[in-house]
């Protein structure tokens, strides 16, 4: 039993003496916590009038009324551009809708409500705003692509060993 204690004690002593040298590494590896924004403490309300196509997708925003909180305005505008408005049975009615967003500071919840203002419109076959945003992003990516560069797959192929060129 005594023979096992000496190696264990030596290992424990080496670990304890080695820990202070690892402290700077441990401090450098820890991530700093990100600051999380505080939720608003007052009720917020935004309102949008949108055109909806035959698929129930929002085509564009025709009117918007925001609140004093610019972050909430941006959040709800992005949400309404991606929204689909359909009946409970899954059918969509082409038309103008009023979409409101209400924030409750007690529950931290955002409630969205859509109301049909007028049925019909000449935008029934137009693509949704979210689809248009994705298509524009793909088009910009293709415009900024560098046609002279080789593909990444060709670059990642292993190369043969370099040979020594005689100096001379």
CSV table of C-alpha atoms in Angstrom, one decimal:
chain,number,residue,atom,x,y,z
A,1,UNK,CA,0.0,0.0,0.0
A,2,UNK,CA,2.9,2.3,0.9
A,3,UNK,CA,4.5,1.8,-2.5
A,4,UNK,CA,1.3,3.0,-4.3
A,5,UNK,CA,1.1,6.2,-2.1
A,6,UNK,CA,4.5,7.6,-3.1
A,7,UNK,CA,3.9,7.7,-6.9
A,8,UNK,CA,0.4,9.1,-6.3
A,9,UNK,CA,1.7,11.8,-3.9
A,10,UNK,CA,4.4,12.7,-6.5
A,11,UNK,CA,1.8,12.9,-9.2
A,12,UNK,CA,-0.5,15.0,-7.0
A,13,UNK,CA,2.4,17.4,-6.1
A,14,UNK,CA,3.3,17.8,-9.8
A,15,UNK,CA,-0.3,18.6,-10.6
A,16,UNK,CA,-0.6,21.2,-7.8
A,17,UNK,CA,2.7,22.8,-8.7
A,18,UNK,CA,1.7,22.9,-12.4
A,19,UNK,CA,-1.7,24.5,-11.9
A,20,UNK,CA,-0.5,28.1,-11.4
A,21,UNK,CA,1.3,27.9,-14.8
A,22,UNK,CA,-2.0,26.9,-16.5
A,23,UNK,CA,-4.0,29.8,-14.9
A,24,UNK,CA,-3.3,32.3,-17.7
A,25,UNK,CA,-4.4,29.8,-20.3
A,26,UNK,CA,-7.6,29.1,-18.5
A,27,UNK,CA,-8.4,32.8,-18.1
A,28,UNK,CA,-7.7,33.4,-21.8
A,29,UNK,CA,-10.0,30.5,-22.9
A,30,UNK,CA,-13.1,31.7,-21.0
A,31,UNK,CA,-15.5,33.6,-23.1
A,32,UNK,CA,-16.8,36.9,-22.0
A,33,UNK,CA,-20.6,37.0,-21.5
A,34,UNK,CA,-22.5,38.9,-24.1
A,35,UNK,CA,-24.7,41.8,-22.9
A,36,UNK,CA,-28.3,40.9,-23.5
A,37,UNK,CA,-30.6,43.8,-24.2
A,38,UNK,CA,-33.2,44.6,-21.6
A,39,UNK,CA,-36.8,44.1,-22.8
A,40,UNK,CA,-38.9,47.3,-23.0
A,41,UNK,CA,-40.8,48.2,-19.8
A,42,UNK,CA,-43.7,49.9,-21.6
A,43,UNK,CA,-46.3,48.5,-24.0
A,44,UNK,CA,-45.4,48.9,-27.7
A,45,UNK,CA,-47.7,48.9,-30.7
A,46,UNK,CA,-46.9,48.9,-34.5
A,47,UNK,CA,-49.3,48.8,-37.4
A,48,UNK,CA,-48.8,47.8,-41.0
A,49,UNK,CA,-51.0,47.8,-44.1
A,50,UNK,CA,-49.8,45.0,-46.4
A,51,UNK,CA,-50.7,43.5,-49.8
A,52,UNK,CA,-51.2,39.7,-49.7
A,53,UNK,CA,-51.0,37.4,-52.8
A,54,UNK,CA,-53.0,34.3,-53.6
A,55,UNK,CA,-50.6,32.1,-51.6
A,56,UNK,CA,-51.1,34.3,-48.4
A,57,UNK,CA,-47.6,35.8,-48.6
A,58,UNK,CA,-47.0,39.4,-47.9
A,59,UNK,CA,-46.0,41.1,-51.2
A,60,UNK,CA,-45.2,44.5,-49.9
A,61,UNK,CA,-45.9,47.0,-47.1
A,62,UNK,CA,-48.0,50.0,-48.2
A,63,UNK,CA,-48.2,51.8,-44.9
A,64,UNK,CA,-46.4,51.6,-41.6
A,65,UNK,CA,-46.9,53.2,-38.2
A,66,UNK,CA,-44.2,52.6,-35.7
A,67,UNK,CA,-43.5,53.3,-32.1
A,68,UNK,CA,-40.7,55.1,-30.3
A,69,UNK,CA,-38.6,51.9,-30.0
A,70,UNK,CA,-36.6,51.6,-33.2
A,71,UNK,CA,-35.5,48.0,-32.4
A,72,UNK,CA,-39.1,46.9,-32.0
A,73,UNK,CA,-40.0,48.7,-35.3
A,74,UNK,CA,-37.3,46.9,-37.2
A,75,UNK,CA,-38.2,43.5,-35.6
A,76,UNK,CA,-41.8,43.8,-36.5
A,77,UNK,CA,-41.1,45.1,-40.0
A,78,UNK,CA,-38.9,42.1,-40.7
A,79,UNK,CA,-41.5,39.8,-39.3
A,80,UNK,CA,-44.4,41.2,-41.4
A,81,UNK,CA,-42.3,40.9,-44.6
A,82,UNK,CA,-41.9,37.2,-43.9
A,83,UNK,CA,-45.5,36.6,-42.8
A,84,UNK,CA,-48.2,34.5,-44.4
A,85,UNK,CA,-51.8,35.3,-43.7
A,86,UNK,CA,-54.3,32.5,-44.3
A,87,UNK,CA,-57.6,31.3,-43.0
A,88,UNK,CA,-57.7,28.5,-40.4
A,89,UNK,CA,-58.6,26.1,-43.3
A,90,UNK,CA,-55.4,27.0,-45.1
A,91,UNK,CA,-56.9,29.1,-47.9
A,92,UNK,CA,-55.7,32.6,-48.6
A,93,UNK,CA,-57.7,35.7,-49.6
A,94,UNK,CA,-55.9,38.2,-51.9
A,95,UNK,CA,-56.3,41.7,-50.5
A,96,UNK,CA,-55.1,44.5,-48.2
A,97,UNK,CA,-54.6,43.6,-44.6
A,98,UNK,CA,-53.9,45.5,-41.4
A,99,UNK,CA,-51.3,43.7,-39.3
A,100,UNK,CA,-50.7,45.0,-35.8
A,101,UNK,CA,-48.1,43.9,-33.3
A,102,UNK,CA,-48.6,44.6,-29.6
A,103,UNK,CA,-45.9,44.0,-26.9
A,104,UNK,CA,-46.9,43.2,-23.4
A,105,UNK,CA,-44.2,44.1,-20.9
A,106,UNK,CA,-45.6,41.9,-18.1
A,107,UNK,CA,-45.5,38.7,-20.1
A,108,UNK,CA,-42.7,39.8,-22.6
A,109,UNK,CA,-45.0,38.5,-25.4
A,110,UNK,CA,-45.7,40.0,-28.8
A,111,UNK,CA,-49.2,39.5,-30.1
A,112,UNK,CA,-49.8,39.7,-33.9
A,113,UNK,CA,-53.3,40.3,-35.3
A,114,UNK,CA,-54.3,40.5,-39.0
A,115,UNK,CA,-57.5,42.1,-40.3
A,116,UNK,CA,-58.8,42.0,-43.9
A,117,UNK,CA,-59.4,45.6,-45.0
A,118,UNK,CA,-60.3,45.0,-48.6
A,119,UNK,CA,-60.4,41.8,-50.7
A,120,UNK,CA,-58.9,41.7,-54.3
A,121,UNK,CA,-56.0,43.4,-55.9
A,122,UNK,CA,-53.8,43.2,-58.9
A,123,UNK,CA,-50.8,41.7,-56.9
A,124,UNK,CA,-52.4,38.2,-56.7
A,125,UNK,CA,-49.6,36.6,-58.8
A,126,UNK,CA,-46.7,38.7,-57.5
A,127,UNK,CA,-44.0,36.8,-55.5
A,128,UNK,CA,-43.9,37.2,-51.7
A,129,UNK,CA,-41.5,39.8,-50.2
A,130,UNK,CA,-39.5,37.1,-48.4
A,131,UNK,CA,-39.0,35.2,-51.7
A,132,UNK,CA,-38.0,38.4,-53.4
A,133,UNK,CA,-35.4,39.2,-50.7
A,134,UNK,CA,-33.9,35.7,-51.1
A,135,UNK,CA,-33.8,36.0,-54.9
A,136,UNK,CA,-32.2,39.5,-54.7
A,137,UNK,CA,-29.5,38.1,-52.3
A,138,UNK,CA,-28.8,35.2,-54.7
A,139,UNK,CA,-28.5,37.6,-57.6
A,140,UNK,CA,-26.1,39.9,-55.7
A,141,UNK,CA,-24.0,36.9,-54.7
A,142,UNK,CA,-23.7,35.8,-58.4
A,143,UNK,CA,-22.8,39.4,-59.4
A,144,UNK,CA,-20.0,39.5,-56.9
A,145,UNK,CA,-18.7,36.1,-57.6
A,146,UNK,CA,-15.2,36.0,-59.0
A,147,UNK,CA,-15.3,33.9,-62.2
A,148,UNK,CA,-11.5,33.7,-62.5
A,149,UNK,CA,-11.0,31.9,-59.2
A,150,UNK,CA,-10.9,28.1,-59.1
A,151,UNK,CA,-13.5,26.2,-57.2
A,152,UNK,CA,-12.8,25.4,-53.6
A,153,UNK,CA,-12.9,21.6,-54.3
A,154,UNK,CA,-9.9,22.1,-56.7
A,155,UNK,CA,-8.0,24.1,-54.1
A,156,UNK,CA,-8.5,21.5,-51.4
A,157,UNK,CA,-7.1,18.5,-53.4
A,158,UNK,CA,-3.8,17.3,-51.9
A,159,UNK,CA,-0.8,18.3,-53.9
A,160,UNK,CA,2.2,16.1,-54.6
A,161,UNK,CA,5.3,16.5,-52.4
A,162,UNK,CA,7.5,19.4,-53.5
A,163,UNK,CA,10.8,18.4,-55.1
A,164,UNK,CA,14.1,20.0,-54.2
A,165,UNK,CA,15.3,22.1,-57.1
A,166,UNK,CA,19.1,22.3,-57.3
A,167,UNK,CA,20.4,25.8,-56.8
A,168,UNK,CA,22.2,26.7,-59.8
